[in-house]
Structure formats: structure tokens, C-alpha cells
Coordinates of C-alpha atoms in Angstrom, one line a residue:
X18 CA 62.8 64.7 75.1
X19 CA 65.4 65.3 72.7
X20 CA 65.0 66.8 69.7
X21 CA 61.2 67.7 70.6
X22 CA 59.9 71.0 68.6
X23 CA 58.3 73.8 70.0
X24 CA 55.8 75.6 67.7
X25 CA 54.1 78.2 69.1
X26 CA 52.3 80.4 66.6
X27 CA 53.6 84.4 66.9
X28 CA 50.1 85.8 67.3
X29 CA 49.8 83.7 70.4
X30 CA 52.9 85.4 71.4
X31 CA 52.2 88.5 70.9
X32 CA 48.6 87.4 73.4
X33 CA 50.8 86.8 75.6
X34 CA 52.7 89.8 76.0
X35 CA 49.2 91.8 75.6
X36 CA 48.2 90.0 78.2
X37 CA 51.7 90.6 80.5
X38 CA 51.5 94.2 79.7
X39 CA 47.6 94.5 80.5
X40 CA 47.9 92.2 84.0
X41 CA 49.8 94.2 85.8
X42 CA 47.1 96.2 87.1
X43 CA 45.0 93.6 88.0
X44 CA 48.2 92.0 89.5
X45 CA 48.4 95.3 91.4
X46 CA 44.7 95.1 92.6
X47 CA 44.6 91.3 93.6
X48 CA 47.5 91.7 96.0
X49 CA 45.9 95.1 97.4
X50 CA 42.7 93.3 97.8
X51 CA 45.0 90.0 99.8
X52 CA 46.6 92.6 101.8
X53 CA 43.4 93.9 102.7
X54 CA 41.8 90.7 103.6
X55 CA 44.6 89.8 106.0
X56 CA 44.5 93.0 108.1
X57 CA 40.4 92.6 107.8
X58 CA 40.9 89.1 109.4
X59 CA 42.7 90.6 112.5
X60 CA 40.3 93.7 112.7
X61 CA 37.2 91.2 112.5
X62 CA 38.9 88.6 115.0
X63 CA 39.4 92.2 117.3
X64 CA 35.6 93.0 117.0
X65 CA 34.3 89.4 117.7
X66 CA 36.7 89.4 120.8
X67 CA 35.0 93.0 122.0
X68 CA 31.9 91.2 121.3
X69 CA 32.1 87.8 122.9
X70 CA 30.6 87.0 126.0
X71 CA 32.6 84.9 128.0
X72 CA 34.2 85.6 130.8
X73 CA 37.7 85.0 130.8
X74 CA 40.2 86.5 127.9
X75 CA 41.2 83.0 126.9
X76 CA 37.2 82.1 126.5
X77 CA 36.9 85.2 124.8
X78 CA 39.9 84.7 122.5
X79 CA 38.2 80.7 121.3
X80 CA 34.7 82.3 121.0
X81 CA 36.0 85.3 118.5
X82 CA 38.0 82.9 116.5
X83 CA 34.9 80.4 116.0
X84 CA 32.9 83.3 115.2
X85 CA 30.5 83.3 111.9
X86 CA 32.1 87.1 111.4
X87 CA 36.2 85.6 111.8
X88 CA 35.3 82.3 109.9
X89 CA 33.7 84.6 106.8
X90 CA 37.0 86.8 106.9
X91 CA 38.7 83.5 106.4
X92 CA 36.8 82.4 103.6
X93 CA 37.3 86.3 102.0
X94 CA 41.2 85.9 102.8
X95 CA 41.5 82.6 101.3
X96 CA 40.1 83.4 98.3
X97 CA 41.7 86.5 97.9
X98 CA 45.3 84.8 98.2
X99 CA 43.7 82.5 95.9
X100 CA 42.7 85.0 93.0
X101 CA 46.1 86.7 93.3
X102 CA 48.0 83.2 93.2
X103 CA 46.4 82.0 90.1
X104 CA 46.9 85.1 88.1
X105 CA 50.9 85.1 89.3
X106 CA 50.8 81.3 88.3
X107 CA 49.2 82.5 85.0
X108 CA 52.0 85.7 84.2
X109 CA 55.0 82.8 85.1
X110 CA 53.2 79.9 82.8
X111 CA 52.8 83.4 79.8
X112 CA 56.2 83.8 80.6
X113 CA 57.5 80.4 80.1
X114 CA 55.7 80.1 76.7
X115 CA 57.6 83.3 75.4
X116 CA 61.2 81.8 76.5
X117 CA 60.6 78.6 74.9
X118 CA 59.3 80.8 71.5
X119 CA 62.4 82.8 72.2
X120 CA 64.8 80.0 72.5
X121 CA 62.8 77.4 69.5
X122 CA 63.1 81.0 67.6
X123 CA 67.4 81.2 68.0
X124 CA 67.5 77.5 67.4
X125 CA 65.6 78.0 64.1
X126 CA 67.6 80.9 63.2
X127 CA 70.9 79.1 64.0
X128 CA 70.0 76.2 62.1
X129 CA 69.6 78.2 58.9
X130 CA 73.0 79.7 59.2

């Protein structure tokens, strides 16, 4: 698209590197919270195995991994990976708006010279 014109107004900018500078927190605490859903899913598979009542490991192994417990931690883990994915995908699309500001803002600047 040649020639096309990017206007993005400077206050929405300046949301967006409010909201960059604010994130990282909550980027920190989503990817705590994914980590800790992972190692959950191997404790809880560990304490449905303990808990099954089959009689061979192999039985035991199929009936922790179909239990209600393992199955809920996979649900938790999912959405976990989930939350932290969608605010990274948020901070790169913030991102990309501010480079195309940036670069629309030197092409206007250049054009005036």
C-alpha cells in the first residue's frame, strides 16, 4: 500500500507507553502464575497417581492422567498460558503502533525539510 498514511493521534501514544510502562508487572505476574500452573499439573498428576487404585503402574499412570484433579490443572494451565499470551500479544501490537507513529512522525518531519 504505497503511499498509505498513518495517523495516529499522540495522546493514544502516549496510552500506549502508559500502558507499556504499567504492564510489566502484570507481565511479571502472568508468567509467575503459568509457571506455577505447569509445575501444579505435574504435582497434581503425582497426587492422583498416589491416589489411583489400580494395580499396575501403567494403570495407575492412565487413571491419574484422566483424573477430574489432572484434567482441572489442565484447564488452570491452559488458561494461564492463555492470559500471559494475550497480554505479550497486546505489549507487541502497543509496540508496533508506536514504530509506525515513530516512523509516519520522521516521514512528516523529512517531508517538511
Amino acid at each position: 500500500m504505497s503511499g498509505a498514511r498513518v495517523n495516529i493521534p499522540e495522546q493514544t501514544v502516549e496510552e500506549l507507553l502508559h500502558f507499556l510502562l504499567n504492564s510489566a508487572e502484570q507481565v511479571g505476574a502472568l508468567r509467575a502464575g503459568a509457571l506455577k500452573a505447569d509445575h501444579m499439573l505435574k504435582v497434581t498428576r503425582s497426587q492422583a497417581f498416589l491416589h489411583a487404585t489400580a494395580s499396575s503402574a501403567a494403570a495407575r499412570e492412565a487413571e491419574a492422567y484422566a483424573s477430574p484433579q489432572y484434567l482441572a490443572a489442565i484447564d488452570t494451565h491452559v488458561q494461564a498460558v492463555q492470559d500471559l499470551e494475550v497480554m505479550l500479544a497486546r505489549r507487541r501490537a502497543a509496540e508496533t503502533w508506536i514504530e509506525a507513529w515513530r516512523t509516519a512522525s520522521a516521514t512528516q518531519r523529512a517531508a517538511r525539510i
